[in-house]
Coordinates of C-alpha atoms in Angstrom, one line a residue:
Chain J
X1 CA -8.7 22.0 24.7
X2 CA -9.6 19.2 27.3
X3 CA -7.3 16.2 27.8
X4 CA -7.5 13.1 26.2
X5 CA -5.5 11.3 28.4
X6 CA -4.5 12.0 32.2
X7 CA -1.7 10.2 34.3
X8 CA -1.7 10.5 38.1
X9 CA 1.3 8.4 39.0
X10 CA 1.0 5.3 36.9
X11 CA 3.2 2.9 37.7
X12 CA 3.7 -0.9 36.9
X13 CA 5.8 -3.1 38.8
X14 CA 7.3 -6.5 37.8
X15 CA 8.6 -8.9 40.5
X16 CA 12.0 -7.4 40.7
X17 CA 11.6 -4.6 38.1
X18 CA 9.7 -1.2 37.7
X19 CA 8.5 -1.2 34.3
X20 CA 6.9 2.1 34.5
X21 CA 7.5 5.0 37.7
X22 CA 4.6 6.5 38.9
X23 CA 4.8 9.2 35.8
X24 CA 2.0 12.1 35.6
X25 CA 1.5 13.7 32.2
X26 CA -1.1 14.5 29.8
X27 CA -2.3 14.3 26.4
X28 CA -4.7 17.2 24.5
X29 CA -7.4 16.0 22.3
X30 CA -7.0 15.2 19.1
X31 CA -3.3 16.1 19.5
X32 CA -0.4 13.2 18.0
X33 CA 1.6 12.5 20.9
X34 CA 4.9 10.3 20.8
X35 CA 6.7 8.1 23.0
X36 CA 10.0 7.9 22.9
X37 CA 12.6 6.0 24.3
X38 CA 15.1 3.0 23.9
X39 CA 13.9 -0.9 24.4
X40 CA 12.7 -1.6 27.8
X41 CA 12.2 2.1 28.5
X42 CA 8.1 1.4 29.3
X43 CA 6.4 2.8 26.5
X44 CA 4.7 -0.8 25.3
X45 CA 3.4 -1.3 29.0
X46 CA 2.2 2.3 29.3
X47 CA 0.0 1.5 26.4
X48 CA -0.9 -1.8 27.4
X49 CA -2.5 -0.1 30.6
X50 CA -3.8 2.6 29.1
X51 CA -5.9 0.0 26.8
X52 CA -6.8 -2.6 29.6
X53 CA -4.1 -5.1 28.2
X54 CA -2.2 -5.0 31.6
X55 CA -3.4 -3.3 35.1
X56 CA -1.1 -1.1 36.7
X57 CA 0.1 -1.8 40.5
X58 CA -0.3 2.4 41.1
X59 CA -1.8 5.3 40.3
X60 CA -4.1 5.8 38.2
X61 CA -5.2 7.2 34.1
X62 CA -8.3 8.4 32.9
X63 CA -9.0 7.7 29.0
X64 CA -11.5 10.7 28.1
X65 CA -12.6 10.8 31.4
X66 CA -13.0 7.2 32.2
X67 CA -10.8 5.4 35.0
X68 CA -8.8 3.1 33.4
X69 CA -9.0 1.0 37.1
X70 CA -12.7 1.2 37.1
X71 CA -14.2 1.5 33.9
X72 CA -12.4 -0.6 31.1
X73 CA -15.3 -1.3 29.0
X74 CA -16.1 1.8 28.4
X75 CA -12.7 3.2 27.7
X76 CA -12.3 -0.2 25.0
X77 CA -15.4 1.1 23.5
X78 CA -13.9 4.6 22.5
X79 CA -10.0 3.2 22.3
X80 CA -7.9 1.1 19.7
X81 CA -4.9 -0.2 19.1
X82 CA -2.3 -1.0 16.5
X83 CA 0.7 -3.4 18.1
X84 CA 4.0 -3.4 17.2
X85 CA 3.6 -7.0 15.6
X86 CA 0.9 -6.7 12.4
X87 CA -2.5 -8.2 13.9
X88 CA -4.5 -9.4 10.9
X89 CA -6.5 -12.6 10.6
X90 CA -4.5 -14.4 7.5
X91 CA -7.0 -16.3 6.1
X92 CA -9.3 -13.7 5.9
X93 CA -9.6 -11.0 2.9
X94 CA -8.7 -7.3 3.8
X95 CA -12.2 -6.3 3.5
X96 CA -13.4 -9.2 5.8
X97 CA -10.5 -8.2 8.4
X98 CA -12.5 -4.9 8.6
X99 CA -16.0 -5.7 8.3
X100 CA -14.8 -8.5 11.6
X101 CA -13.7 -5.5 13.5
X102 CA -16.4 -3.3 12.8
X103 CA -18.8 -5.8 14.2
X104 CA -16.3 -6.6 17.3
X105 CA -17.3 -2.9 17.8
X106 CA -20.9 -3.4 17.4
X107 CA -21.8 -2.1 14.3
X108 CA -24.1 -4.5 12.2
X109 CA -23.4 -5.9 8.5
X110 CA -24.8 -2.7 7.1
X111 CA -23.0 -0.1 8.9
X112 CA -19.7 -2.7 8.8
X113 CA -20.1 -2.8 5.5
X114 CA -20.7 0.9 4.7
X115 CA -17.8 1.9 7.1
X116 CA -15.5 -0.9 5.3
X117 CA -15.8 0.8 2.0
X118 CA -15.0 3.9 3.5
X119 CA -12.0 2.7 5.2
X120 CA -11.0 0.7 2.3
X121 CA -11.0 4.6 0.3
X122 CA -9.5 6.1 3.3
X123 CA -5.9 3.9 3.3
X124 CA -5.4 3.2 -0.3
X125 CA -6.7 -0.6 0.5
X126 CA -9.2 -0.7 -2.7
X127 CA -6.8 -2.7 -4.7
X128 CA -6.1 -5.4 -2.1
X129 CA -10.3 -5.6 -1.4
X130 CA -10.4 -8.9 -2.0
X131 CA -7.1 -10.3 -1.3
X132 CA -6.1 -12.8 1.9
X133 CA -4.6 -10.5 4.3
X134 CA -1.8 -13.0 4.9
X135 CA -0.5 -12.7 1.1
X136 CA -0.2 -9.2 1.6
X137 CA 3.2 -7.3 1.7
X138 CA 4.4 -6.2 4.9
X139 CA 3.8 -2.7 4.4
X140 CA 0.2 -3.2 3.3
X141 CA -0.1 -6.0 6.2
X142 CA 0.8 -3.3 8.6
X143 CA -1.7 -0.3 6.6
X144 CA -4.7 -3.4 6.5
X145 CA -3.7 -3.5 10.6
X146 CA -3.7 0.4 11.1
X147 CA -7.3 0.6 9.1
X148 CA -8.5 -2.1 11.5
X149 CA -7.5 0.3 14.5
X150 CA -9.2 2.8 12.5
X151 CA -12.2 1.3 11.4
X152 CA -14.2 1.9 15.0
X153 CA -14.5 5.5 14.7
X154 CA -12.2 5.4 17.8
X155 CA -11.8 8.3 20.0
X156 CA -8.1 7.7 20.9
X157 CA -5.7 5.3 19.1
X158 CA -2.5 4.1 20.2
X159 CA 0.1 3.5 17.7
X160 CA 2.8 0.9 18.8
X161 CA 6.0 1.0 16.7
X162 CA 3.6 1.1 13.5
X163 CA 6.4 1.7 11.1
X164 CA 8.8 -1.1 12.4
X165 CA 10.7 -3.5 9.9
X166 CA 9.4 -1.2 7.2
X167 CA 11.0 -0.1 4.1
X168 CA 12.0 3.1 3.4
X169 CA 8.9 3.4 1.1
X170 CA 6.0 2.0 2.7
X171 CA 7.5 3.8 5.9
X172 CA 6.9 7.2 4.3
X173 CA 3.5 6.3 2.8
X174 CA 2.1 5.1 6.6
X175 CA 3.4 8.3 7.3
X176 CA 1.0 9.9 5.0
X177 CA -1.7 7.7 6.1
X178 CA -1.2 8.7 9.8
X179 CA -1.0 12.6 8.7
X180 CA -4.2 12.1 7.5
X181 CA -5.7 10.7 10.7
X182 CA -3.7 14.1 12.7
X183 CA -6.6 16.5 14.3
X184 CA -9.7 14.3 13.9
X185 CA -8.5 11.8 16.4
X186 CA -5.8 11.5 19.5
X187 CA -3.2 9.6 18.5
X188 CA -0.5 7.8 21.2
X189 CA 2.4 6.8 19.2
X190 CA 5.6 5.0 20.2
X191 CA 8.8 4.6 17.7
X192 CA 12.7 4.0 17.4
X193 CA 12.5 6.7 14.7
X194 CA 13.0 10.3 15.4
X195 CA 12.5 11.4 12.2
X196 CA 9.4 9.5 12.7
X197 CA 8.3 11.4 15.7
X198 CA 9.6 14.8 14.1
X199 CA 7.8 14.6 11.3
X200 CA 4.6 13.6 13.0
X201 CA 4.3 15.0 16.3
X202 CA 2.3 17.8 17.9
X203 CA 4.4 17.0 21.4
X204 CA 6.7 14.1 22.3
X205 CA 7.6 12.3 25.6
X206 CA 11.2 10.9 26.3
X207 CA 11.1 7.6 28.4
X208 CA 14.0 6.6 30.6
X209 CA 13.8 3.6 33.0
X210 CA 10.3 3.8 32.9
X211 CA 10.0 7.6 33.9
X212 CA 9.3 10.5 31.5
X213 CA 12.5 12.1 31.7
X214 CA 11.4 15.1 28.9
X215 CA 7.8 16.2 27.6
X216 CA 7.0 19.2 25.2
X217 CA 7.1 19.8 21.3
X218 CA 10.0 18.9 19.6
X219 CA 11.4 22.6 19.4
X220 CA 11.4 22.7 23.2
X221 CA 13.0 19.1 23.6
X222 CA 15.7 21.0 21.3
X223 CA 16.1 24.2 22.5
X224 CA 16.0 23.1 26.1
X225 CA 19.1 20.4 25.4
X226 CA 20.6 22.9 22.6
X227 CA 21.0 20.5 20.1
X228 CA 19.9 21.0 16.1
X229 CA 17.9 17.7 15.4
X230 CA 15.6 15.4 17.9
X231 CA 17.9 12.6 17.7
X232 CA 20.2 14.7 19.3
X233 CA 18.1 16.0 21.9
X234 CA 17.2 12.4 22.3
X235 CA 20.6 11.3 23.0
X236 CA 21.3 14.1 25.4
X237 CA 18.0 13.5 27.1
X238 CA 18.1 9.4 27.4
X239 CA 22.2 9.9 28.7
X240 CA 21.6 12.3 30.9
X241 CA 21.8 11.0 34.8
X242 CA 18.6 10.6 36.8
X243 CA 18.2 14.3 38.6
X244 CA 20.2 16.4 36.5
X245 CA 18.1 18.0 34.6
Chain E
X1 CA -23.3 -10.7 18.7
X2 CA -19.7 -10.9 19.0
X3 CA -19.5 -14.6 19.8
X4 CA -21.3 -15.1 16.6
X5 CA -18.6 -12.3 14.5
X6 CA -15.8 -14.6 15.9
X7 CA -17.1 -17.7 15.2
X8 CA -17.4 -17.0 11.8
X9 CA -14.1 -15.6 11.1
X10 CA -13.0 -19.2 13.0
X11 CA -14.9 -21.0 10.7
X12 CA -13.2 -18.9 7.7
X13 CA -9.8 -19.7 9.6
X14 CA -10.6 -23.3 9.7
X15 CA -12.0 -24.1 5.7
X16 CA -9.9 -22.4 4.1
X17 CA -6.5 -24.1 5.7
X18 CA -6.4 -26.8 3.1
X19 CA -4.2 -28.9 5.7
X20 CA -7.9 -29.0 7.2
X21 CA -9.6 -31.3 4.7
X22 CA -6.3 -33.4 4.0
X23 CA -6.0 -34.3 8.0
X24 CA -9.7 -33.7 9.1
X25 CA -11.5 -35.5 6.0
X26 CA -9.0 -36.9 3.5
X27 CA -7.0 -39.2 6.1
X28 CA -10.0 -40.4 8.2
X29 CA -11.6 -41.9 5.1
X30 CA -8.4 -43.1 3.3
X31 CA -8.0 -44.9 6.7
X32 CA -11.5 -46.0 5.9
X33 CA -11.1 -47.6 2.7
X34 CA -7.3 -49.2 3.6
X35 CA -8.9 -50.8 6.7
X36 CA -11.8 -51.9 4.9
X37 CA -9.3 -53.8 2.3
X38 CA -7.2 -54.9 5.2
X39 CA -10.7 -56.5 7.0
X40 CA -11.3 -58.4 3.6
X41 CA -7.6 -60.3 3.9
X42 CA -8.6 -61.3 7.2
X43 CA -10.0 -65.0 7.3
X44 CA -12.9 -65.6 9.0
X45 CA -11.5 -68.2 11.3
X46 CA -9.2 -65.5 12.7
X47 CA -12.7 -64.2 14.0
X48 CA -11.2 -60.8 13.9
X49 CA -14.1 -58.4 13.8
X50 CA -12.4 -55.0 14.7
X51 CA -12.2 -53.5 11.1
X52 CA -15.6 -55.2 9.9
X53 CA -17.4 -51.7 8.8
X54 CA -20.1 -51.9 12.0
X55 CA -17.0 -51.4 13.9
X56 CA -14.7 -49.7 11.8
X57 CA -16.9 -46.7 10.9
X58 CA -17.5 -45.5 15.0
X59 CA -14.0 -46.0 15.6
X60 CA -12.6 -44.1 12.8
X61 CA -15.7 -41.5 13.5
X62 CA -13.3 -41.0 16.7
X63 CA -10.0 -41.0 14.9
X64 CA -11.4 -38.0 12.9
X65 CA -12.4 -36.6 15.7
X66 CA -8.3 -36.7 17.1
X67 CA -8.0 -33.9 13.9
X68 CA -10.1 -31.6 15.0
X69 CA -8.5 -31.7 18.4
X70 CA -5.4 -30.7 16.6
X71 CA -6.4 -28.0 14.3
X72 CA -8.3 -26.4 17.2
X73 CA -4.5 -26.5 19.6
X74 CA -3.0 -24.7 16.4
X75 CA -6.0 -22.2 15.6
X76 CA -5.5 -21.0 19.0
X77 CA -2.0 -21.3 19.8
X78 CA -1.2 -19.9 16.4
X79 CA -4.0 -16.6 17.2
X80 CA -1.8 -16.5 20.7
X81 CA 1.6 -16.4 19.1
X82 CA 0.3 -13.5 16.5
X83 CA -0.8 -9.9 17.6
X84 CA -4.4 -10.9 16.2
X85 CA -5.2 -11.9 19.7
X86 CA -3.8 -9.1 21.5
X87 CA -5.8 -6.7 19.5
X88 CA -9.1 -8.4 20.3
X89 CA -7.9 -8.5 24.1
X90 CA -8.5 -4.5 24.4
X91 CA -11.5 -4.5 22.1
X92 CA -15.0 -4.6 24.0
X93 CA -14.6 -8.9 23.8
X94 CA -15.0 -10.3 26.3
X95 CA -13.6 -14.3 27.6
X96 CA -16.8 -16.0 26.9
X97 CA -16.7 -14.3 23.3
X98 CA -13.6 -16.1 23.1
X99 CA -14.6 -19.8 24.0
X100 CA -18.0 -19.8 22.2
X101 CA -16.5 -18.4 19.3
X102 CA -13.7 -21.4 19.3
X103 CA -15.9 -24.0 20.6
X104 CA -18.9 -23.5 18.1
X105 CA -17.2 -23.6 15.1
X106 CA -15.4 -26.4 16.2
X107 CA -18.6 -28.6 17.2
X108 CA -19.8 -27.4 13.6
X109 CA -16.6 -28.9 11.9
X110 CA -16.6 -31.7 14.2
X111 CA -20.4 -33.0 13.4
X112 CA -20.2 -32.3 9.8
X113 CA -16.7 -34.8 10.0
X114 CA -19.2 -37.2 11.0
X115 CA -21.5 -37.1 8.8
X116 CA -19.5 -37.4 6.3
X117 CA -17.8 -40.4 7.8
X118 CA -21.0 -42.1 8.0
X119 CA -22.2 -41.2 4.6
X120 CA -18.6 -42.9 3.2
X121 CA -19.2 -45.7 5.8
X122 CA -22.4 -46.3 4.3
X123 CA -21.0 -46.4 0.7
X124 CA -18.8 -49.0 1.5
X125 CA -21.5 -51.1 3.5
X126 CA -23.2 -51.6 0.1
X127 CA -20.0 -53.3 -1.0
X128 CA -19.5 -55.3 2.3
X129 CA -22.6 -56.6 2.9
X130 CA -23.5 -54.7 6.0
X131 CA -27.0 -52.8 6.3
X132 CA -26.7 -49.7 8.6
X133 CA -30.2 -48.6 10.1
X134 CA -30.4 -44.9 9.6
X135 CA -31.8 -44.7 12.6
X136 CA -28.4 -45.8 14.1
X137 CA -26.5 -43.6 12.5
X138 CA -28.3 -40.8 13.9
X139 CA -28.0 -41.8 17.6
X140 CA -24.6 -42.6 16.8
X141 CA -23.7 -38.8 15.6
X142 CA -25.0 -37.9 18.9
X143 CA -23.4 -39.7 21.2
X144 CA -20.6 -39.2 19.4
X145 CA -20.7 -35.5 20.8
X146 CA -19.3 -35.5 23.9
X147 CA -16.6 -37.1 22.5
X148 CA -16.4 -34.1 19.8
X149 CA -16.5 -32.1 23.3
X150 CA -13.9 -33.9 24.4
X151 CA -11.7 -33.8 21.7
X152 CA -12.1 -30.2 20.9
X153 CA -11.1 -29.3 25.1
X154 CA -8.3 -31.1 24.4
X155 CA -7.6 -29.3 21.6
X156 CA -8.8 -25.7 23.6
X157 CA -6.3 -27.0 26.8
X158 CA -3.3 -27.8 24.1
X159 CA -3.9 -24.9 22.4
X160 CA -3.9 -22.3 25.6
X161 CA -1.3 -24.3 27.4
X162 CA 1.4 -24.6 24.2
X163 CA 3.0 -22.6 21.9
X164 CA 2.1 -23.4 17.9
X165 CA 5.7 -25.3 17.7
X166 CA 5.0 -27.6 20.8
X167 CA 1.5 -28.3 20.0
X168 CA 1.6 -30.6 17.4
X169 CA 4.3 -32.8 18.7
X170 CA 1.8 -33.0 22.2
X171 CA -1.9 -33.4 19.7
X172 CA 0.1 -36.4 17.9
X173 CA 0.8 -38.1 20.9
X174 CA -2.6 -37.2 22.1
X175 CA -3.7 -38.9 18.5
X176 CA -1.6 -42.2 18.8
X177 CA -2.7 -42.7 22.3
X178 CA -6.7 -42.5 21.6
X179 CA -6.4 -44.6 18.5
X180 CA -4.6 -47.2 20.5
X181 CA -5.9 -47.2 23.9
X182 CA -8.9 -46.3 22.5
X183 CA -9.2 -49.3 20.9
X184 CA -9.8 -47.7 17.2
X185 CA -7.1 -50.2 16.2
X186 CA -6.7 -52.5 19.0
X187 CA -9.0 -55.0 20.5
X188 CA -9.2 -53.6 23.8
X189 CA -12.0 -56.0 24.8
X190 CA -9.3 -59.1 24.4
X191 CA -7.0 -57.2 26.5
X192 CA -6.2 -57.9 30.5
X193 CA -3.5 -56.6 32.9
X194 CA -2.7 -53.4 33.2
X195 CA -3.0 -52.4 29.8
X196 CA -6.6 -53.2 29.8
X197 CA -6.8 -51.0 33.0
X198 CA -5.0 -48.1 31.5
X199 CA -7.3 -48.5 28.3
X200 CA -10.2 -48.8 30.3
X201 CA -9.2 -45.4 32.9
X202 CA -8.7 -43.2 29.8
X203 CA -12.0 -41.9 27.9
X204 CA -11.4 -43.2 24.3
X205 CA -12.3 -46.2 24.8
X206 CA -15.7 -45.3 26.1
X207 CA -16.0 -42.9 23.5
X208 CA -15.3 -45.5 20.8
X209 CA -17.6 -48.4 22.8
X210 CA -20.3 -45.8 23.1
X211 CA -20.4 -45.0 19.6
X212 CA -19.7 -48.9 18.4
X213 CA -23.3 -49.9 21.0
X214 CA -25.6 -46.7 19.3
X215 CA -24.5 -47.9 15.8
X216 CA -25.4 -51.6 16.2
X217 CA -28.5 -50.7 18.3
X218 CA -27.8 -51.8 21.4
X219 CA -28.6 -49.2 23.3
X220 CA -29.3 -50.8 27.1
X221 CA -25.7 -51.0 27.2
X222 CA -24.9 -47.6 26.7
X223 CA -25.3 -46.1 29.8
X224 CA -22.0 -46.5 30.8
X225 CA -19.5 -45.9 28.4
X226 CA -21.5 -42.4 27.6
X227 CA -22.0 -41.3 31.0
X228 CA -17.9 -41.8 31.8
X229 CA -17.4 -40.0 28.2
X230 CA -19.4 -37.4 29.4
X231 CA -17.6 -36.9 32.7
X232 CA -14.6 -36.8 30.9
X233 CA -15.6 -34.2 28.6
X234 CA -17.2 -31.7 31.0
X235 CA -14.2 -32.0 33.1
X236 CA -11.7 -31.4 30.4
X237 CA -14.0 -28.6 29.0
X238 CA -14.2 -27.0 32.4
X239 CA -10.1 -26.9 32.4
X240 CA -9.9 -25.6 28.9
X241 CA -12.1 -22.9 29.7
X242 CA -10.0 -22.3 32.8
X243 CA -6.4 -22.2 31.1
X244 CA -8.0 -20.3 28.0
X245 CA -9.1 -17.3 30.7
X246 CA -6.3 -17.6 32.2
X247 CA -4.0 -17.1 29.5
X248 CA -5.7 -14.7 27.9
X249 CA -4.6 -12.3 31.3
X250 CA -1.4 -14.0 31.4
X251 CA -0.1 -13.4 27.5
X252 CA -0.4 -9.9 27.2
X253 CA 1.2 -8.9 30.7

């Protein structure tokens, strides 16, 4: 399996704070990796380097091969990303959200049109077709924001909190919609939930201070803390003191 | 190709914010017609000629324009506050993407204000008396466009610089200013001191003048006023540009 992703020391530095420590990890192909860690930990600014929105002040990632210091446009070509706040044009309908993205991504009006109505099919978004994105219900607000991610074929796609502020309900039915994505893509997702990251994970990362402080499936985060659930294991992980290990 | 994709969606933005034709179209000619009753309770020996429909029409033309500087600041400071922005800041967009696909929509909205304005103008010139040369009109619409220009930088600068709660307290001082200093509803002409200079620094006035000369046809005097509107407007469009770009790196680190 070749990597997806590849950290040699990434690191971003804020005037008086580290955001993110020089960490070195990597993620398989078409694997769903998560993120985890408490506010402030650096998962939101490893992502927004990884995707171009931020540069890093060391080291360096490689997004499928491509530097992510010396060739951004061609890593925004085969990346996308869903933020943690639901990005949707409000005055525009769902299906008009998607056929704009599409075409962002190159595609002309017949491919953005052909690759709408598939996307449309793909995350239940049929019924809302013709309805202004900004009248939508948070939970379809946030699927309509997922499908634009979606809708550019991307090689890897970065998840940010995706599930935040969500109801039980629509939670669980992203859920579904992101199972459905696992295997054909890489997915890079961050949450506070770790029944979340349980239920959807092929291997997970705990953040500390802006270091990876734990990587592996969520078995091995477990047996290797001895605790019974990942919250646990996340709790023993994110309170243990830098070094002891 | 994606300046064009973005400009559309603007556009969509735009028309289908109803506060849009209230403030952009409804206001300026409701402004119209009350001036236009107010001009008729004027007696002639006051020799007051400001709202007479030659005059009236350019200048409120311009006032219209003032909208379009304000729904432009709260398009963009309004993408900026949302995520919408941020997700189109790690697609394959690039800045100039982003400018052209404000700006043109913008000029599109702008022009077609004016049109209008002149069409409603020309409505109530059939009631006043007052025969507009269609040929005027035209030149008026475009020299009316670096003040569009203007106006819509403003609007780019406001919009970049501000958040979507500051930017309409800033555009409505922006709007009081050019109507008055501007000399929309002032005599600026019968004004001295340093009033007259501060009127006479800013670019509304020239704007307004410019617009007033090209509809009455006298266009050897129009050097002038246009080339200091145009000044104006390049350099304001030039620092619009600059703070868009610059917040654009700046939001998302």
């Amino acid at each position: 399996m070749s990597k997806a992703i590849e950290m040699t020391g990434l690191s971003k530095k804020y005037r008086d704070k580290t955001a993110v420590k020089g960490n070195n990890f990597a993620i398989e192909e078409g694997t769903l990796f998560s993120l985890l860690g408490v506010n402030g930990a650096g998962k939101t600014t490893t992502i927004k380097m990884l995707t171009g929105l931020t540069k890093p002040t060391g080291g360096e990632a490689y997004v499928c091969g491509h530097s992510i210091l010396s060739e951004l446009d061609e890593i925004k070509k085969i990346s996308s990303v869903s933020t943690q706040e639901t990005a949707v044009a409000p005055n525009l309908t769902t299906r008009e959200n998607l056929e704009f993205m599409a075409q962002v991504y190159g595609m002309d009006r017949a491919a953005a049109k052909k690759r709408t109505d598939d996307v449309l099919k793909q995350f239940g978004l049929d019924e809302a077709e013709h309805q202004r994105a900004g009248t939508l219900s948070g939970g379809w607000q946030r699927r309509l924001s997922i499908a634009m991610a979606m809708i550019s074929h991307p090689k890897v796609l970065y998840l940010d909190e995706p599930t935040l502020g969500l109801d039980v309900l629509a939670r669980m039915e992203l859920w579904d919609v992101i199972r459905a994505m696992k295997g054909s893509i890489t997915i890079v997702l961050t949450t506070h939930y770790m029944e979340e990251a349980e239920s959807l994970s092929d291997e997970v990362a705990v953040m500390v201070n802006g270091e990876i402080r734990a990587l592996g499936t969520v078995e091995k985060l477990k047996e290797q803390t001895g605790k019974e659930t990942l919250e646990d294991a996340f709790v023993a992980i994110a309170t243990r003191q830098q070094g002891v290990r | 190709m994606r300046s064009i994709v973005f400009c559309k969606r603007t556009i969509k933005e735009l028309v289908r914010d109803p506060l849009s034709y209230i403030f952009c179209l409804g206001f300026p000619l409701v402004m119209l017609l009350i001036m236009t009753i107010v001009n008729n309770s004027i007696p002639e020996q006051a020799h007051m000629d400001l709202f007479q429909i030659e005059n009236l029409a350019p200048g409120i033309a311009v006032f219209g324009l003032t909208f379009v500087m304000l729904f432009a600041c709260l398009q963009i400071s309004k993408d900026r506050t949302t995520a919408f922005l941020t997700r189109l800041y790690a697609s394959p967009m690039k800045p100039m993407d982003f400018i052209a696909g404000y700006t043109i929509p913008l000029v599109v909205i702008a022009a077609a204000q004016s049109i209008i304005t002149f069409a409603a103008s020309f409505v109530v010139s059939l009631f006043t008396g007052y025969t507009f040369q269609i040929g005027n009109i035209l030149v008026c619409i475009l020299v009316l466009f670096p003040s569009m220009f203007l106006f819509i930088a403003f609007g780019l600068l406001f919009g970049s610089l501000l958040n979507d709660k500051a930017a309409p307290g800033i555009c409505s001082i922006l709007i009081s200013a050019a109507c008055i200093l501007g000399g929309i509803w002032m005599d600026v002409d019968a004004i001295g001191g340093m009033l007259g200079k501060v009127c006479r620094a800013l670019p509304f006035y020239h704007g307004v003048k410019a617009a007033r000369l090209a509809l009455q046809g006298e266009y050897a005097d129009l050097t002038e006023p246009l080339f200091i509107i145009l000044i104006y407007a390049v350099l304001i469009y030039v620092l619009s540009v600059f703070a868009l770009k610059h917040k654009m790196s700046s939001d998302v680190k």
